[in-house]
Amino acid sequence: MKLLGIQRLAGLAIAAMIIGAPLAAFAQNATNAATNAPAAAANAADANATNATNATNATNAAAAAPAAAGNPDATHDYSKDSVNSGDDAWMLTSSVLVLMMTIPGLALFYAGMVRKKNILATLAQSFGATAVIAVAWMVIGYSIAFTGGGTTGMQPYIGSFKYFLLAPLNDDVNIASPLAPTIPETVYMFFQMTFAIITPALIAGALADRMKYSAFLLFMFFWLILVYCPIAHWVWGGGWLGTLGALDYAGGTVVHLNAGTAGLITALMLGKRKGLGTENFAPFNPAYALVGASLLWVGWFGFNAGSAVEAHDGQAGMAAAATQIATAAATLAWMFMEWIIAKKPTVIGMASGAVAGLVAITPASGFVNPTGALIIGIAAGVVCYFAAVHVKKMLGFYDDALDCWGVHGVGGALGAIMTGMFASNKINSASKGWLIDGNFDQMGKQLIDVGAVFVYCAIVTFIILAVLKYTIGIRVSEDVEVEGLDINLHGEVVQG
């Protein structure tokens, strides 16, 4: 131990895990194939005997299915007694868990990493975004994101206005959507609202310490309508990326790459913080950041496991297990990289590593096995550490204050690509990945997903910010920035 040192041992351990885990996955697949061959032969007779029954069941299922399998606009009614109470309870719980991720989770995580004079302003960004986006989602956001899917006209790109002001839900609280047929659509809408809330709120990590609050709130509103809702429709609402076959279980591109890209563009549009590189920008309260990251970790089970939109089979359980495994692995990977390079594992570093793991496993959580989750977590911890700490410093042309791009943008893209690598048809029948199932075509679909989201988000985010910049302005004055946003924008300060 004394000869090698803890840092070198940690580096060797990470390298062994990154190299050895894929080999173990292949070995496991080969062993399973050999073991299962006799069983498959023995089961063939039983399968033939049940074919007639299965055919009958399939016919009945097809007749009972919603008429609009490819059209989320079609809904059906059911009585309260026909709701799956377990699914309903789990989805309500998941919705609250995801809401907790923004307030107080994200609010504390970001507030702990800014200077004392900007803590309240940072908290106010998460809190204000929650209110603005909830109302916008109710008025029009849900409608254009999750209705009107199809292959004609504008249907692949944007939803309809059928649910403007949630009009159909005013008359019947028991409407069920074909996107979530075992729960009331009120619950599904609420669950998706919490996703819509946290995604724009994540952008605040890039613009910390220098954006006008009025401009921030307007930016949240327009970004939700013009960026988040269309992209959510593309992937989850019957749009073109979902039809293409891109895999995004809980928001690797829809949420994280989307927010990270917007954060990068916002940082470039605002310019660097005054005094960056010459003044002390150390976090005022790392304890806040760790508490916030812990709340994010716990709430993320609603984010990923809740995206199963049910609780009556193993999908939610596997998504939860994959989330825990990847997050723990990423925490250790970031911590050991920091320990090796900077000589000390910081609390902020461990918290950031955990968030990186949560981000990267998000698109994969319902598609990969535990080994895949472990590899994705290790990769996220290492890659996001270098992106947020070293690459940002090396490039030097953007000031991503709290590493929104380095963690969410890079981590979301990495997770989306690795989903294509490790997705397993045995875990989820809707997926076939490259390394497990030999489906290399999935990698192309994932890259199209990543590229389309990045380009569209970057362009439209730039346009929104440019309009705000040349109308009301987006950055506070130099005097306000120096004195602090708390006292100047909100008339309050943190005492003590």
Short mmCIF file of C-alpha atoms in Angstrom, two decimals:
data_model
loop_
_atom_site.label_atom_id
_atom_site.label_comp_id
_atom_site.label_asym_id
_atom_site.label_seq_id
_atom_site.Cartn_x
_atom_site.Cartn_y
_atom_site.Cartn_z
CA MET A 1 0.00 0.00 0.00
CA LYS A 2 2.78 2.44 0.89
CA LEU A 3 4.64 1.66 -2.31
CA LEU A 4 1.68 2.04 -4.60
CA GLY A 5 -0.35 4.68 -2.75
CA ILE A 6 -4.11 4.99 -2.58
CA GLN A 7 -4.25 7.22 -5.68
CA ARG A 8 -2.44 4.74 -7.93
CA LEU A 9 -4.45 1.84 -6.57
CA ALA A 10 -7.63 3.78 -7.25
CA GLY A 11 -6.49 4.52 -10.81
CA LEU A 12 -5.70 0.85 -11.42
CA ALA A 13 -9.07 -0.13 -9.99
CA ILE A 14 -10.92 2.25 -12.31
CA ALA A 15 -8.96 1.05 -15.33
CA ALA A 16 -9.62 -2.58 -14.44
CA MET A 17 -13.34 -1.94 -14.05
CA ILE A 18 -13.62 -0.02 -17.34
CA ILE A 19 -11.69 -2.67 -19.30
CA GLY A 20 -12.90 -5.74 -17.45
CA ALA A 21 -16.62 -5.01 -17.20
CA PRO A 22 -17.35 -5.26 -20.95
CA LEU A 23 -15.33 -8.49 -21.13
CA ALA A 24 -17.34 -9.85 -18.23
CA ALA A 25 -20.55 -8.93 -20.03
CA PHE A 26 -19.48 -10.81 -23.15
CA ALA A 27 -18.36 -13.80 -21.11
CA GLN A 28 -21.68 -13.83 -19.29
CA ASN A 29 -23.56 -13.74 -22.61
CA ALA A 30 -21.55 -16.67 -23.95
CA THR A 31 -22.13 -18.69 -20.80
CA ASN A 32 -25.84 -17.94 -20.83
CA ALA A 33 -26.10 -19.01 -24.48
CA ALA A 34 -24.42 -22.34 -23.75
CA THR A 35 -26.50 -22.93 -20.66
CA ASN A 36 -29.77 -21.99 -22.26
CA ALA A 37 -29.39 -24.10 -25.41
CA PRO A 38 -30.60 -27.41 -23.86
CA ALA A 39 -33.37 -25.60 -22.04
CA ALA A 40 -34.49 -23.95 -25.25
CA ALA A 41 -34.70 -27.30 -27.01
CA ALA A 42 -36.67 -28.77 -24.13
CA ASN A 43 -39.05 -25.85 -24.10
CA ALA A 44 -39.80 -25.99 -27.83
CA ALA A 45 -42.50 -28.60 -27.39
CA ASP A 46 -44.19 -26.59 -24.67
CA ALA A 47 -44.02 -23.48 -26.85
CA ASN A 48 -45.73 -25.29 -29.72
CA ALA A 49 -48.44 -26.54 -27.39
CA THR A 50 -49.28 -23.03 -26.26
CA ASN A 51 -49.18 -21.33 -29.68
CA ALA A 52 -52.90 -21.68 -30.24
CA THR A 53 -53.68 -20.13 -26.87
CA ASN A 54 -51.23 -17.30 -27.48
CA ALA A 55 -52.74 -16.58 -30.88
CA THR A 56 -56.17 -16.28 -29.31
CA ASN A 57 -54.83 -13.98 -26.59
CA ALA A 58 -53.05 -11.81 -29.15
CA THR A 59 -56.26 -11.39 -31.13
CA ASN A 60 -58.14 -10.39 -28.01
CA ALA A 61 -55.40 -7.97 -26.97
CA ALA A 62 -55.38 -6.32 -30.38
CA ALA A 63 -59.12 -5.83 -30.19
CA ALA A 64 -58.90 -4.35 -26.73
CA ALA A 65 -55.93 -2.05 -27.39
CA PRO A 66 -56.49 1.69 -27.92
CA ALA A 67 -57.36 2.37 -31.53
CA ALA A 68 -54.58 4.94 -31.84
CA ALA A 69 -51.47 2.89 -31.20
CA GLY A 70 -49.58 5.43 -33.26
CA ASN A 71 -51.74 8.40 -32.34
CA PRO A 72 -51.49 9.69 -28.76
CA ASP A 73 -54.45 11.99 -29.48
CA ALA A 74 -56.89 9.11 -29.07
CA THR A 75 -58.01 8.41 -25.51
CA HIS A 76 -60.47 6.13 -23.83
CA ASP A 77 -62.54 6.47 -20.70
CA TYR A 78 -62.63 4.12 -17.80
CA SER A 79 -64.21 4.01 -14.39
CA LYS A 80 -62.25 4.68 -11.22
CA ASP A 81 -62.46 1.01 -10.36
CA SER A 82 -60.54 -0.01 -13.49
CA VAL A 83 -57.46 2.10 -12.64
CA ASN A 84 -54.49 0.00 -11.54
CA SER A 85 -54.23 1.32 -8.00
CA GLY A 86 -50.60 0.23 -7.64
CA ASP A 87 -49.56 2.04 -10.80
CA ASP A 88 -51.56 5.11 -9.79
CA ALA A 89 -49.99 5.26 -6.33
CA TRP A 90 -46.47 4.74 -7.67
CA MET A 91 -46.84 7.43 -10.32
CA LEU A 92 -48.19 9.97 -7.83
CA THR A 93 -45.22 9.17 -5.59
CA SER A 94 -42.80 9.43 -8.51
CA SER A 95 -44.24 12.81 -9.49
CA VAL A 96 -43.64 14.19 -6.01
CA LEU A 97 -40.12 12.73 -5.97
CA VAL A 98 -39.27 14.44 -9.26
CA LEU A 99 -40.72 17.74 -8.05
CA MET A 100 -38.50 17.41 -4.96
CA MET A 101 -35.52 17.22 -7.29
CA THR A 102 -36.05 20.86 -8.30
CA ILE A 103 -37.31 22.26 -5.01
CA PRO A 104 -35.43 21.83 -2.78
CA GLY A 105 -32.88 19.49 -4.41
CA LEU A 106 -31.55 21.47 -7.36
CA ALA A 107 -32.09 24.77 -5.53
CA LEU A 108 -29.79 23.71 -2.68
CA PHE A 109 -27.27 22.00 -4.97
CA TYR A 110 -26.74 25.16 -7.01
CA ALA A 111 -27.04 27.58 -4.07
CA GLY A 112 -24.29 25.74 -2.20
CA MET A 113 -21.84 26.32 -5.04
CA VAL A 114 -22.20 30.10 -5.47
CA ARG A 115 -20.82 32.93 -3.35
CA LYS A 116 -22.72 34.12 -0.30
CA LYS A 117 -23.98 37.29 -1.99
CA ASN A 118 -25.84 35.25 -4.64
CA ILE A 119 -27.34 32.38 -2.64
CA LEU A 120 -30.89 33.77 -2.48
CA ALA A 121 -30.86 34.71 -6.16
CA THR A 122 -29.85 31.16 -7.04
CA LEU A 123 -32.58 29.67 -4.84
CA ALA A 124 -35.09 32.07 -6.39
CA GLN A 125 -34.23 30.83 -9.87
CA SER A 126 -35.26 27.26 -9.09
CA PHE A 127 -38.32 28.38 -7.15
CA GLY A 128 -39.46 30.89 -9.77
CA ALA A 129 -38.86 28.46 -12.62
CA THR A 130 -41.05 25.89 -10.88
CA ALA A 131 -43.98 28.30 -10.77
CA VAL A 132 -43.62 29.71 -14.28
CA ILE A 133 -43.19 26.34 -15.95
CA ALA A 134 -46.05 24.66 -14.06
CA VAL A 135 -48.47 27.29 -15.36
CA ALA A 136 -47.06 27.21 -18.90
CA TRP A 137 -47.28 23.42 -18.93
CA MET A 138 -50.92 23.54 -17.88
CA VAL A 139 -51.85 26.17 -20.47
CA ILE A 140 -50.15 24.78 -23.58
CA GLY A 141 -46.97 22.81 -22.84
CA TYR A 142 -48.52 19.40 -22.23
CA SER A 143 -50.74 19.70 -25.28
CA ILE A 144 -47.96 20.41 -27.78
CA ALA A 145 -45.61 17.86 -26.22
CA PHE A 146 -47.87 14.83 -25.78
CA THR A 147 -50.75 15.02 -28.26
CA GLY A 148 -51.02 14.90 -32.02
CA GLY A 149 -48.39 12.26 -32.72
CA GLY A 150 -48.31 10.74 -36.19
CA THR A 151 -46.45 10.65 -39.49
CA THR A 152 -48.26 13.30 -41.54
CA GLY A 153 -47.94 17.07 -41.73
CA MET A 154 -46.43 18.62 -38.61
CA GLN A 155 -47.36 15.68 -36.38
CA PRO A 156 -43.80 14.27 -36.24
CA TYR A 157 -42.48 17.63 -35.00
CA ILE A 158 -45.06 19.32 -32.77
CA GLY A 159 -48.22 18.30 -30.95
CA SER A 160 -51.75 19.61 -31.30
CA PHE A 161 -53.70 22.20 -29.31
CA LYS A 162 -56.33 19.69 -28.21
CA TYR A 163 -55.31 19.96 -24.55
CA PHE A 164 -55.07 23.76 -24.43
CA LEU A 165 -55.81 24.70 -20.79
CA LEU A 166 -56.15 20.94 -20.24
CA ALA A 167 -59.70 21.27 -21.59
CA PRO A 168 -60.50 17.52 -21.88
CA LEU A 169 -59.60 17.03 -18.22
CA ASN A 170 -62.12 19.67 -17.14
CA ASP A 171 -64.99 17.34 -18.00
CA ASP A 172 -63.60 13.93 -17.06
CA VAL A 173 -60.84 13.23 -14.55
CA ASN A 174 -60.86 9.54 -15.54
CA ILE A 175 -59.55 9.96 -19.08
CA ALA A 176 -56.68 7.57 -19.80
CA SER A 177 -53.95 8.27 -22.33
CA PRO A 178 -52.64 5.46 -24.55
CA LEU A 179 -49.20 6.59 -23.41
CA ALA A 180 -50.10 5.47 -19.87
CA PRO A 181 -53.29 3.38 -20.05
CA THR A 182 -53.39 2.18 -16.42
CA ILE A 183 -53.39 5.59 -14.74
CA PRO A 184 -55.60 8.67 -15.12
CA GLU A 185 -54.22 11.23 -17.54
CA THR A 186 -54.27 13.79 -14.74
CA VAL A 187 -51.50 11.79 -13.08
CA TYR A 188 -49.56 11.32 -16.31
CA MET A 189 -49.79 15.05 -17.05
CA PHE A 190 -48.58 15.89 -13.54
CA PHE A 191 -45.67 13.45 -13.82
CA GLN A 192 -44.57 14.96 -17.13
CA MET A 193 -44.99 18.46 -15.65
CA THR A 194 -42.29 17.71 -13.09
CA PHE A 195 -39.91 16.73 -15.91
CA ALA A 196 -40.76 19.95 -17.72
CA ILE A 197 -39.99 21.91 -14.55
CA ILE A 198 -36.55 20.54 -13.81
CA THR A 199 -35.22 20.62 -17.37
CA PRO A 200 -35.18 24.43 -17.88
CA ALA A 201 -34.26 24.91 -14.21
CA LEU A 202 -31.03 22.98 -14.81
CA ILE A 203 -29.86 25.74 -17.15
CA ALA A 204 -29.46 28.02 -14.11
CA GLY A 205 -26.20 26.23 -13.35
CA ALA A 206 -24.56 27.85 -16.36
CA LEU A 207 -25.87 31.40 -15.88
CA ALA A 208 -25.28 31.76 -12.13
CA ASP A 209 -24.18 35.12 -10.67
CA ARG A 210 -25.01 37.34 -13.63
CA MET A 211 -28.47 37.06 -15.23
CA LYS A 212 -31.39 39.41 -14.69
CA TYR A 213 -34.26 37.72 -12.87
CA SER A 214 -36.88 39.18 -15.22
CA ALA A 215 -34.96 37.89 -18.24
CA PHE A 216 -34.49 34.54 -16.53
CA LEU A 217 -38.22 34.01 -15.98
CA LEU A 218 -39.09 34.99 -19.55
CA PHE A 219 -36.32 32.73 -20.81
CA MET A 220 -37.77 29.82 -18.81
CA PHE A 221 -41.20 30.34 -20.37
CA PHE A 222 -40.12 30.67 -23.99
CA TRP A 223 -37.50 27.93 -23.75
CA LEU A 224 -40.08 25.48 -22.42
CA ILE A 225 -42.52 26.20 -25.25
CA LEU A 226 -40.06 26.50 -28.13
CA VAL A 227 -37.36 23.98 -27.16
CA TYR A 228 -38.39 21.48 -24.49
CA CYS A 229 -41.91 20.74 -25.71
CA PRO A 230 -40.98 20.06 -29.35
CA ILE A 231 -38.08 17.80 -28.37
CA ALA A 232 -40.21 15.93 -25.81
CA HIS A 233 -42.73 15.41 -28.60
CA TRP A 234 -40.05 14.14 -30.99
CA VAL A 235 -38.92 11.43 -28.56
CA TRP A 236 -41.86 10.60 -26.29
CA GLY A 237 -44.99 12.09 -27.83
CA GLY A 238 -45.23 10.18 -31.09
CA GLY A 239 -42.68 12.31 -32.95
CA TRP A 240 -40.01 11.47 -35.49
CA LEU A 241 -37.18 10.42 -33.17
CA GLY A 242 -39.41 7.97 -31.33
CA THR A 243 -40.63 6.59 -34.65
CA LEU A 244 -37.02 6.29 -35.79
CA GLY A 245 -36.34 4.07 -32.78
CA ALA A 246 -34.07 6.28 -30.68
CA LEU A 247 -33.94 5.01 -27.09
CA ASP A 248 -34.34 7.53 -24.26
CA TYR A 249 -35.95 5.94 -21.25
CA ALA A 250 -36.16 8.96 -18.94
CA GLY A 251 -34.54 11.96 -20.62
CA GLY A 252 -30.86 11.66 -21.52
CA THR A 253 -31.38 13.85 -24.57
CA VAL A 254 -34.83 15.31 -23.87
CA VAL A 255 -33.76 16.57 -20.42
CA HIS A 256 -30.01 16.57 -19.89
CA LEU A 257 -28.37 17.11 -23.26
CA ASN A 258 -31.14 19.62 -23.98
CA ALA A 259 -30.54 21.60 -20.77
CA GLY A 260 -26.77 21.27 -21.02
CA THR A 261 -26.70 22.61 -24.57
CA ALA A 262 -28.90 25.54 -23.55
CA GLY A 263 -26.57 26.16 -20.62
CA LEU A 264 -23.56 26.32 -22.92
CA ILE A 265 -25.26 28.77 -25.28
CA THR A 266 -26.47 30.89 -22.35
CA ALA A 267 -22.97 31.04 -20.86
CA LEU A 268 -21.59 32.20 -24.20
CA MET A 269 -24.32 34.81 -24.65
CA LEU A 270 -23.87 36.23 -21.14
CA GLY A 271 -20.10 36.27 -21.14
CA LYS A 272 -17.81 35.46 -18.24
CA ARG A 273 -18.43 36.51 -14.66
CA LYS A 274 -16.58 39.61 -13.58
CA GLY A 275 -13.42 38.71 -11.69
CA LEU A 276 -13.28 35.12 -12.88
CA GLY A 277 -9.71 33.92 -12.58
CA THR A 278 -8.61 36.77 -10.33
CA GLU A 279 -11.11 36.69 -7.45
CA ASN A 280 -12.10 33.94 -5.04
CA PHE A 281 -15.13 32.09 -6.44
CA ALA A 282 -15.05 29.26 -3.90
CA PRO A 283 -18.47 27.81 -2.98
CA PHE A 284 -19.92 29.47 0.11
CA ASN A 285 -21.57 26.36 1.53
CA PRO A 286 -20.57 22.92 0.17
CA ALA A 287 -22.91 21.40 2.79
CA TYR A 288 -25.89 22.88 0.92
CA ALA A 289 -24.56 21.36 -2.29
CA LEU A 290 -24.19 17.90 -0.74
CA VAL A 291 -27.69 18.01 0.77
CA GLY A 292 -29.05 19.13 -2.60
CA ALA A 293 -27.22 16.36 -4.44
CA SER A 294 -28.54 13.84 -1.91
CA LEU A 295 -32.10 15.00 -2.57
CA LEU A 296 -31.45 14.72 -6.30
CA TRP A 297 -30.16 11.17 -5.82
CA VAL A 298 -33.26 10.12 -3.88
CA GLY A 299 -35.66 11.97 -6.16
CA TRP A 300 -34.08 10.43 -9.25
CA PHE A 301 -35.77 7.12 -8.50
CA GLY A 302 -39.03 8.85 -9.32
CA PHE A 303 -37.35 10.23 -12.44
CA ASN A 304 -36.03 6.91 -13.79
CA ALA A 305 -38.12 4.20 -12.15
CA GLY A 306 -41.20 6.39 -12.55
CA SER A 307 -40.62 6.47 -16.30
CA ALA A 308 -41.81 2.86 -16.40
CA VAL A 309 -45.25 4.50 -15.89
CA GLU A 310 -46.31 1.40 -13.96
CA ALA A 311 -45.41 -0.70 -10.94
CA HIS A 312 -46.91 -4.07 -11.80
CA ASP A 313 -43.87 -5.74 -13.40
CA GLY A 314 -40.07 -5.55 -13.26
CA GLN A 315 -39.42 -2.46 -15.38
CA ALA A 316 -39.53 0.05 -12.54
CA GLY A 317 -37.45 -2.21 -10.30
CA MET A 318 -34.70 -2.68 -12.87
CA ALA A 319 -34.62 1.04 -13.64
CA ALA A 320 -34.25 1.78 -9.91
CA ALA A 321 -31.46 -0.79 -9.51
CA ALA A 322 -29.58 0.52 -12.55
CA THR A 323 -29.89 4.06 -11.22
CA GLN A 324 -28.39 3.18 -7.85
CA ILE A 325 -25.54 1.16 -9.34
CA ALA A 326 -24.54 3.77 -11.91
CA THR A 327 -24.73 6.65 -9.45
CA ALA A 328 -22.55 4.93 -6.88
CA ALA A 329 -20.02 3.94 -9.56
CA ALA A 330 -19.85 7.48 -10.95
CA THR A 331 -19.39 8.95 -7.47
CA LEU A 332 -16.42 6.68 -6.87
CA ALA A 333 -14.96 7.26 -10.34
CA TRP A 334 -15.08 11.07 -10.01
CA MET A 335 -13.79 10.88 -6.45
CA PHE A 336 -10.82 8.69 -7.37
CA MET A 337 -9.96 10.79 -10.43
CA GLU A 338 -9.93 13.89 -8.26
CA TRP A 339 -7.94 12.07 -5.61
CA ILE A 340 -5.34 11.02 -8.17
CA ILE A 341 -5.02 14.37 -9.95
CA ALA A 342 -5.83 17.00 -7.30
CA LYS A 343 -4.64 14.85 -4.35
CA LYS A 344 -7.85 15.33 -2.29
CA PRO A 345 -11.43 14.07 -2.78
CA THR A 346 -13.72 17.06 -2.31
CA VAL A 347 -17.34 17.03 -1.17
CA ILE A 348 -18.32 19.11 -4.22
CA GLY A 349 -16.53 16.58 -6.41
CA MET A 350 -18.36 13.61 -4.92
CA ALA A 351 -21.69 15.39 -5.27
CA SER A 352 -20.91 16.28 -8.88
CA GLY A 353 -19.90 12.69 -9.61
CA ALA A 354 -23.19 11.42 -8.25
CA VAL A 355 -25.14 13.83 -10.46
CA ALA A 356 -23.04 12.80 -13.48
CA GLY A 357 -23.93 9.17 -12.87
CA LEU A 358 -27.61 10.02 -12.47
CA VAL A 359 -27.52 11.96 -15.73
CA ALA A 360 -25.78 9.28 -17.78
CA ILE A 361 -27.95 6.39 -16.59
CA THR A 362 -31.17 8.31 -17.24
CA PRO A 363 -31.61 7.34 -20.92
CA ALA A 364 -30.44 3.78 -20.24
CA SER A 365 -32.07 2.95 -16.92
CA GLY A 366 -34.96 0.89 -18.30
CA PHE A 367 -32.95 -0.76 -21.06
CA VAL A 368 -29.67 -2.01 -19.55
CA ASN A 369 -28.69 -4.78 -17.15
CA PRO A 370 -26.73 -4.18 -13.93
CA THR A 371 -23.38 -4.71 -15.65
CA GLY A 372 -24.26 -2.12 -18.26
CA ALA A 373 -25.30 0.29 -15.52
CA LEU A 374 -21.96 -0.17 -13.77
CA ILE A 375 -19.97 0.55 -16.92
CA ILE A 376 -22.07 3.61 -17.77
CA GLY A 377 -21.59 4.95 -14.23
CA ILE A 378 -17.80 4.54 -14.30
CA ALA A 379 -17.58 6.16 -17.72
CA ALA A 380 -19.77 9.09 -16.60
CA GLY A 381 -17.67 9.78 -13.53
CA VAL A 382 -14.42 9.85 -15.51
CA VAL A 383 -15.63 11.66 -18.63
CA CYS A 384 -17.70 14.30 -16.84
CA TYR A 385 -14.87 14.98 -14.39
CA PHE A 386 -12.51 15.84 -17.22
CA ALA A 387 -15.19 17.79 -19.12
CA ALA A 388 -16.22 19.92 -16.14
CA VAL A 389 -12.85 20.43 -14.48
CA HIS A 390 -10.11 20.23 -17.09
CA VAL A 391 -11.57 20.62 -20.60
CA LYS A 392 -13.52 23.74 -19.57
CA LYS A 393 -10.35 25.28 -18.15
CA MET A 394 -8.28 24.25 -21.14
CA LEU A 395 -10.72 25.74 -23.69
CA GLY A 396 -11.31 28.84 -21.59
CA PHE A 397 -13.78 30.59 -23.88
CA TYR A 398 -16.97 29.93 -21.89
CA ASP A 399 -17.94 30.37 -18.26
CA ASP A 400 -20.25 27.50 -17.38
CA ALA A 401 -20.48 28.60 -13.75
CA LEU A 402 -21.78 25.40 -12.13
CA ASP A 403 -20.94 22.95 -14.92
CA CYS A 404 -24.35 22.54 -16.51
CA TRP A 405 -22.76 21.65 -19.85
CA GLY A 406 -19.91 19.61 -18.39
CA VAL A 407 -22.23 17.39 -16.35
CA HIS A 408 -25.66 17.48 -17.99
CA GLY A 409 -24.69 18.13 -21.60
CA VAL A 410 -21.70 15.81 -21.77
CA GLY A 411 -23.25 13.24 -19.41
CA GLY A 412 -26.56 13.22 -21.28
CA ALA A 413 -24.86 12.68 -24.66
CA LEU A 414 -22.57 10.00 -23.22
CA GLY A 415 -25.49 8.18 -21.62
CA ALA A 416 -27.54 8.30 -24.82
CA ILE A 417 -24.71 6.83 -26.87
CA MET A 418 -23.92 4.15 -24.28
CA THR A 419 -27.61 3.23 -24.17
CA GLY A 420 -27.20 2.10 -27.76
CA MET A 421 -24.21 0.04 -26.71
CA PHE A 422 -25.67 -1.75 -23.68
CA ALA A 423 -29.44 -1.87 -24.25
CA SER A 424 -30.65 -5.45 -23.83
CA ASN A 425 -33.72 -7.06 -25.33
CA LYS A 426 -33.87 -9.34 -22.29
CA ILE A 427 -34.29 -6.34 -20.01
CA ASN A 428 -36.76 -4.48 -22.23
CA SER A 429 -38.41 -5.99 -25.29
CA ALA A 430 -38.56 -2.53 -26.87
CA SER A 431 -34.77 -2.33 -27.12
CA LYS A 432 -31.93 -4.11 -28.88
CA GLY A 433 -28.44 -2.77 -28.38
CA TRP A 434 -25.10 -3.25 -30.08
CA LEU A 435 -22.92 -5.15 -27.61
CA ILE A 436 -25.64 -7.32 -26.07
CA ASP A 437 -27.93 -8.03 -29.02
CA GLY A 438 -25.61 -7.36 -31.96
CA ASN A 439 -27.76 -4.50 -33.28
CA PHE A 440 -25.17 -1.97 -34.42
CA ASP A 441 -27.87 0.07 -36.20
CA GLN A 442 -29.03 1.31 -32.80
CA MET A 443 -25.82 3.31 -32.47
CA GLY A 444 -26.73 5.31 -35.56
CA LYS A 445 -30.16 6.08 -34.17
CA GLN A 446 -28.67 7.25 -30.89
CA LEU A 447 -26.20 9.52 -32.67
CA ILE A 448 -29.01 11.04 -34.74
CA ASP A 449 -30.92 11.67 -31.51
CA VAL A 450 -27.92 13.38 -29.90
CA GLY A 451 -27.09 15.45 -32.98
CA ALA A 452 -30.67 16.59 -33.64
CA VAL A 453 -31.28 17.67 -30.06
CA PHE A 454 -27.97 19.52 -29.81
CA VAL A 455 -28.40 21.45 -33.09
CA TYR A 456 -32.06 22.37 -32.61
CA CYS A 457 -31.60 23.37 -28.97
CA ALA A 458 -28.49 25.45 -29.69
CA ILE A 459 -30.11 27.39 -32.53
CA VAL A 460 -33.45 28.12 -30.85
CA THR A 461 -31.84 28.93 -27.48
CA PHE A 462 -29.58 31.45 -29.21
CA ILE A 463 -32.57 33.08 -30.91
CA ILE A 464 -34.55 33.37 -27.65
CA LEU A 465 -31.61 34.90 -25.80
CA ALA A 466 -30.80 37.27 -28.67
CA VAL A 467 -34.36 38.62 -28.64
CA LEU A 468 -34.23 39.12 -24.87
CA LYS A 469 -30.77 40.66 -25.01
CA TYR A 470 -31.78 43.34 -27.48
CA THR A 471 -35.11 44.11 -25.80
CA ILE A 472 -34.96 43.95 -22.00
CA GLY A 473 -31.34 42.85 -21.60
CA ILE A 474 -30.15 39.59 -20.06
CA ARG A 475 -27.22 40.54 -17.82
CA VAL A 476 -27.18 42.63 -14.67
CA SER A 477 -25.05 45.74 -14.51
CA GLU A 478 -21.45 45.57 -13.33
CA ASP A 479 -22.31 47.30 -10.06
CA VAL A 480 -25.08 44.81 -9.31
CA GLU A 481 -22.81 41.90 -10.10
CA VAL A 482 -20.06 43.19 -7.83
CA GLU A 483 -22.35 43.99 -4.89
CA GLY A 484 -24.40 40.83 -5.28
CA LEU A 485 -27.68 39.72 -6.84
CA ASP A 486 -29.41 39.00 -3.54
CA ILE A 487 -29.59 42.56 -2.25
CA ASN A 488 -30.04 44.18 -5.67
CA LEU A 489 -32.56 41.84 -7.30
CA HIS A 490 -34.46 40.60 -4.24
CA GLY A 491 -33.78 43.12 -1.48
CA GLU A 492 -32.61 40.41 0.91
CA VAL A 493 -29.36 38.88 2.09
CA VAL A 494 -28.28 35.74 3.92
CA GLN A 495 -27.47 36.72 7.51
CA GLY A 496 -24.53 35.30 9.44
#
